[in-house]
Coordinates of C-alpha atoms in Angstrom, one line a residue:
Chain C
M1 CA -11.9 61.8 -0.1
S2 CA -14.4 59.0 -0.5
E3 CA -18.0 59.3 0.5
H4 CA -19.0 57.1 3.4
E5 CA -22.4 55.9 4.3
T6 CA -23.6 56.0 7.9
R7 CA -25.7 53.0 9.0
I8 CA -28.1 53.8 11.8
E9 CA -30.1 50.8 13.0
A10 CA -32.7 50.2 15.7
D11 CA -32.5 46.6 16.9
E12 CA -35.8 44.6 16.9
K13 CA -35.1 42.6 20.0
V14 CA -33.4 45.1 22.4
P15 CA -33.9 48.9 22.9
T16 CA -30.6 49.8 21.2
I17 CA -29.4 51.9 18.3
E18 CA -26.3 51.0 16.5
I19 CA -24.4 53.5 14.3
V20 CA -21.6 52.3 12.0
R21 CA -19.4 54.6 10.0
E22 CA -16.0 54.3 8.3
F23 CA -13.4 57.0 8.3
D24 CA -10.3 57.5 6.1
A25 CA -8.0 58.0 9.1
A26 CA -6.3 55.7 11.6
P27 CA -8.1 54.9 15.0
E28 CA -5.7 57.1 16.9
R29 CA -6.9 60.2 14.9
V30 CA -10.6 59.3 15.0
F31 CA -10.3 58.6 18.7
R32 CA -8.5 61.9 19.4
A33 CA -11.3 63.8 17.6
H34 CA -13.7 62.3 20.3
V35 CA -11.6 63.1 23.4
D36 CA -9.9 66.5 22.5
P37 CA -12.6 69.0 23.3
E38 CA -11.4 71.6 20.7
L39 CA -11.6 68.9 18.0
Y40 CA -14.9 67.4 19.2
A41 CA -16.7 70.8 19.2
Q42 CA -15.7 71.4 15.6
W43 CA -17.5 68.4 14.2
V44 CA -20.3 67.0 16.5
G45 CA -23.9 67.7 15.6
P46 CA -25.8 69.2 12.7
R47 CA -24.4 72.0 10.5
S48 CA -27.1 74.5 11.7
L49 CA -25.7 74.5 15.2
S50 CA -22.4 75.2 16.9
T51 CA -21.1 73.4 20.0
R52 CA -19.7 75.0 23.1
I53 CA -18.0 72.6 25.5
T54 CA -18.8 73.6 29.1
R55 CA -17.2 70.7 31.0
W56 CA -14.7 68.2 29.7
D57 CA -12.5 65.6 31.5
A58 CA -12.0 62.8 29.0
R59 CA -10.7 60.1 31.2
T60 CA -12.2 57.0 32.9
G61 CA -14.4 58.5 35.6
G62 CA -14.5 62.0 34.1
E63 CA -17.4 64.1 33.1
W64 CA -18.5 66.2 30.1
A65 CA -21.2 68.7 29.1
F66 CA -21.8 70.9 26.1
A67 CA -24.3 73.4 24.8
N68 CA -25.6 73.8 21.3
D69 CA -26.1 77.4 20.0
R70 CA -27.9 78.7 17.0
D71 CA -27.2 82.3 15.9
G72 CA -25.4 82.8 19.1
E73 CA -28.3 81.7 21.3
E74 CA -28.2 78.5 23.4
I75 CA -30.9 76.1 22.4
A76 CA -30.0 72.8 24.1
T77 CA -27.6 71.4 26.6
F78 CA -26.3 67.9 27.2
Y79 CA -24.2 66.2 29.9
G80 CA -22.8 62.8 30.9
S81 CA -19.9 60.8 32.3
F82 CA -17.0 59.1 30.7
H83 CA -17.5 55.6 32.2
E84 CA -14.4 54.4 30.4
V85 CA -11.8 55.9 28.1
R86 CA -9.6 53.1 26.6
P87 CA -7.1 55.0 24.4
N88 CA -7.6 54.4 20.6
E89 CA -10.0 51.5 21.3
R90 CA -13.1 52.3 23.2
I91 CA -15.1 55.0 24.9
V92 CA -18.2 54.3 27.1
W93 CA -20.1 57.4 28.1
T94 CA -23.5 58.3 29.4
F95 CA -25.6 60.9 27.6
T96 CA -28.6 63.0 28.7
Y97 CA -30.3 65.9 26.9
E98 CA -31.2 68.3 29.7
G99 CA -34.6 68.9 28.2
H100 CA -35.4 65.2 29.0
P101 CA -33.6 64.9 32.3
D102 CA -34.9 61.4 33.1
V103 CA -33.7 59.8 29.9
V104 CA -30.1 58.4 30.0
A105 CA -28.4 56.6 27.1
L106 CA -25.3 54.4 27.7
E107 CA -23.1 54.6 24.6
T108 CA -20.2 52.4 23.7
L109 CA -17.9 53.5 20.9
T110 CA -15.4 51.1 19.4
F111 CA -12.6 52.1 17.1
E112 CA -11.6 49.3 14.8
A113 CA -8.5 49.5 12.6
L114 CA -9.2 48.7 9.0
E115 CA -6.7 48.1 6.1
G116 CA -5.2 51.2 4.6
G117 CA -5.1 53.2 7.8
R118 CA -8.8 53.5 8.0
T119 CA -11.2 53.1 10.9
R120 CA -14.6 51.6 11.5
L121 CA -16.4 53.3 14.3
R122 CA -19.4 51.6 16.0
T123 CA -21.6 53.3 18.5
L124 CA -24.0 51.2 20.4
S125 CA -26.5 53.2 22.3
V126 CA -28.7 51.5 25.0
V127 CA -31.8 52.8 26.8
G128 CA -34.2 51.0 29.1
D129 CA -37.3 50.7 27.0
F130 CA -38.4 50.6 23.3
E131 CA -40.6 53.8 23.6
T132 CA -37.6 55.9 24.6
R133 CA -35.4 54.3 21.9
D134 CA -38.0 54.9 19.2
G135 CA -38.4 58.5 20.4
I136 CA -34.7 59.1 20.0
M137 CA -34.8 57.5 16.5
A138 CA -37.7 59.8 15.6
S139 CA -36.1 63.0 17.0
G140 CA -34.1 63.9 13.9
M141 CA -30.9 62.5 15.4
D142 CA -29.9 61.1 12.0
T143 CA -29.4 64.6 10.6
G144 CA -27.0 65.4 13.5
V145 CA -25.2 62.1 13.1
N146 CA -24.8 62.3 9.3
E147 CA -23.8 65.9 9.2
G148 CA -21.5 65.5 12.2
Y149 CA -19.7 62.6 10.6
D150 CA -19.4 64.6 7.3
K151 CA -17.8 67.4 9.3
L152 CA -15.5 64.9 11.0
D153 CA -14.4 63.6 7.5
E154 CA -13.5 67.2 6.6
L155 CA -11.6 67.7 9.9
L156 CA -9.6 64.5 9.4
A157 CA -8.8 65.4 5.8
K158 CA -7.5 68.8 6.9
D159 CA -5.5 67.8 9.9
S160 CA -3.7 64.9 8.3
Chain W
M1 CA -38.2 45.8 62.6
S2 CA -40.4 44.1 60.0
E3 CA -39.0 41.7 57.5
H4 CA -39.0 43.0 53.9
E5 CA -38.9 40.9 50.8
T6 CA -36.7 41.9 47.9
R7 CA -38.2 41.4 44.4
I8 CA -35.6 40.8 41.7
E9 CA -37.1 40.5 38.3
A10 CA -35.7 40.0 34.8
D11 CA -37.9 41.6 32.1
E12 CA -39.0 39.4 29.3
K13 CA -39.0 42.1 26.6
V14 CA -35.9 44.2 27.5
P15 CA -32.5 43.2 28.9
T16 CA -33.1 44.8 32.3
I17 CA -33.2 43.7 35.9
E18 CA -35.5 45.5 38.3
I19 CA -35.0 45.2 42.1
V20 CA -37.7 46.6 44.4
R21 CA -37.3 46.8 48.2
E22 CA -39.0 48.7 51.0
F23 CA -37.2 50.2 54.0
D24 CA -38.4 51.4 57.4
A25 CA -36.7 54.8 57.0
A26 CA -37.4 58.0 55.1
P27 CA -35.9 58.5 51.6
E28 CA -33.4 61.0 53.0
R29 CA -31.8 58.3 55.1
V30 CA -31.9 55.5 52.5
F31 CA -30.4 57.9 50.0
R32 CA -27.7 59.0 52.4
A33 CA -26.7 55.3 52.9
H34 CA -26.0 55.2 49.1
V35 CA -23.9 58.4 48.8
D36 CA -22.0 58.5 52.1
P37 CA -19.0 56.2 51.4
E38 CA -18.6 55.2 55.1
L39 CA -22.3 54.1 55.3
Y40 CA -22.3 52.5 51.9
A41 CA -19.3 50.3 52.7
Q42 CA -21.0 49.0 55.8
W43 CA -24.0 47.4 54.0
V44 CA -23.3 46.8 50.3
G45 CA -22.8 43.2 49.2
P46 CA -22.9 39.7 50.8
R47 CA -22.1 39.1 54.4
S48 CA -19.0 37.0 53.5
L49 CA -17.2 40.0 52.1
S50 CA -16.1 43.4 53.2
T51 CA -16.1 46.5 51.1
R52 CA -13.3 48.9 50.8
I53 CA -14.1 52.2 49.0
T54 CA -11.1 53.3 46.8
R55 CA -12.6 56.3 44.9
W56 CA -15.8 58.2 45.8
D57 CA -17.2 61.4 44.5
A58 CA -21.0 61.1 44.9
R59 CA -22.1 64.0 42.7
T60 CA -23.5 64.4 39.2
G61 CA -20.4 63.7 37.1
G62 CA -18.4 62.1 39.8
E63 CA -16.8 58.7 40.0
W64 CA -16.6 55.7 42.4
A65 CA -14.7 52.5 42.8
F66 CA -14.6 49.8 45.5
A67 CA -12.9 46.5 46.3
N68 CA -14.3 43.5 48.0
D69 CA -12.1 41.6 50.4
R70 CA -12.5 38.2 52.0
D71 CA -10.3 37.4 55.0
G72 CA -8.3 40.5 54.3
E73 CA -7.6 39.6 50.7
E74 CA -8.9 41.5 47.7
I75 CA -11.1 39.2 45.5
A76 CA -12.9 41.7 43.2
T77 CA -13.0 45.3 42.2
F78 CA -15.8 47.4 40.7
Y79 CA -15.9 50.9 39.3
G80 CA -18.2 53.4 37.6
S81 CA -19.5 57.0 37.3
F82 CA -22.3 58.9 39.0
H83 CA -24.2 60.1 35.9
E84 CA -26.7 61.9 38.1
V85 CA -27.1 62.4 41.9
R86 CA -30.5 64.0 42.5
P87 CA -30.7 64.4 46.3
N88 CA -33.1 62.1 48.1
E89 CA -34.8 61.1 44.8
R90 CA -32.6 59.5 42.2
I91 CA -29.2 58.2 41.5
V92 CA -28.0 57.0 38.0
W93 CA -24.7 55.3 37.9
T94 CA -22.7 53.0 35.7
F95 CA -21.3 49.8 37.0
T96 CA -18.5 47.5 35.8
Y97 CA -16.9 44.5 37.5
E98 CA -13.2 44.7 36.5
G99 CA -13.1 41.0 35.9
H100 CA -15.5 41.6 33.0
P101 CA -14.2 45.0 31.8
D102 CA -16.4 45.1 28.7
V103 CA -19.7 44.7 30.5
V104 CA -21.3 47.9 31.7
A105 CA -24.6 48.2 33.4
L106 CA -26.5 51.5 33.7
E107 CA -28.4 51.6 37.0
T108 CA -31.2 54.0 38.0
L109 CA -32.2 54.1 41.6
T110 CA -35.4 55.9 42.6
F111 CA -36.2 56.6 46.2
E112 CA -40.0 56.9 46.7
A113 CA -41.5 58.1 49.9
L114 CA -44.2 55.8 51.4
E115 CA -46.6 56.5 54.3
G116 CA -45.2 56.1 57.8
G117 CA -41.8 57.5 56.9
R118 CA -40.8 54.5 54.8
T119 CA -39.2 54.2 51.4
R120 CA -39.6 52.1 48.3
L121 CA -36.3 51.8 46.5
R122 CA -36.4 50.7 42.9
T123 CA -33.2 49.8 41.0
L124 CA -33.5 49.4 37.2
S125 CA -30.3 47.9 35.7
V126 CA -29.9 48.0 31.9
V127 CA -27.4 46.2 29.7
G128 CA -27.2 45.9 26.0
D129 CA -28.2 42.3 25.4
F130 CA -30.1 39.4 27.0
E131 CA -27.1 37.1 27.3
T132 CA -25.3 39.6 29.5
R133 CA -28.4 40.2 31.5
D134 CA -29.0 36.5 32.1
G135 CA -25.4 36.0 33.0
I136 CA -25.7 38.7 35.7
M137 CA -28.9 37.1 37.0
A138 CA -27.1 33.7 37.2
S139 CA -24.0 35.1 38.9
G140 CA -25.4 34.8 42.4
M141 CA -26.0 38.6 42.6
D142 CA -29.3 37.8 44.5
T143 CA -27.3 36.8 47.5
G144 CA -25.4 40.0 47.5
V145 CA -28.6 42.1 47.1
N146 CA -30.6 40.3 49.7
E147 CA -27.8 40.2 52.3
G148 CA -26.8 43.7 51.5
Y149 CA -30.4 45.1 52.0
D150 CA -30.7 43.1 55.3
K151 CA -27.5 44.8 56.5
L152 CA -28.9 48.2 55.3
D153 CA -32.1 47.4 57.5
E154 CA -29.8 46.9 60.4
L155 CA -27.8 50.1 59.7
L156 CA -31.0 52.1 59.4
A157 CA -32.4 50.7 62.6
K158 CA -29.2 51.5 64.5
D159 CA -28.6 55.1 63.2
S160 CA -32.2 56.4 63.6

């Protein structure tokens, strides 16, 4: 398995964060790892935490929620809505950390087919102001993203 | 009933639209006119169109959709998710016009109590780039907003 770099970029002109990552699996499999709750719980987030799905209805108009546990103890919960689930192509969801209930990110994930059965996944995350965006960037989210995508690489290699 | 001005403002620094409007009714009633589908259909949008609710589950994690008809013929459909419904205080929903399926706005409505049993309603609408935001501003949305809020004034005066 090749090593893939994750690019995490804050835009200068708009309060967005773009994350781009390639995977050695077809869009169908990378997409499925985002909508199947058993798969999603296996890879999302940093290695130090486990994910427990508490609500999951991965369809346009559905909702989701999960908790993060460390050593069996809940330390954070998150929730949102699936605005759109377009099979194998695109997911648009909202995202709130319950510790900051007034902050809502709108995230658009696009699954682009590359040669050789690979996928480029882009996540564009939008919030309403730069202060909020910069706070998210400074929160250590890069560790969760990087370690999560490494776990997703491992899952995709295993389940092929 | 007093005449109220609707302020619709595009921010220079972020791709948002803020709409501010006061109503001569308490937050509970203005809020209810946004979550009760029978009330919502009576006032939302321009006077030239009627609104037909096709999906409506106004709770955190629920979904909504409606169609606009002119002379009995469907001319546009819209859908989204209720990311959060915080009774009498705040609604966060997503919004897509099905004619532009890749454009998603994240809207936050806050219901602020004013003296004399009145309400200030603020709607902050966020999209991912300025071009999209400017396109929404140029779409004639101001007519729908202004006429809709005038209809909401009439509804609030009637049902008091």
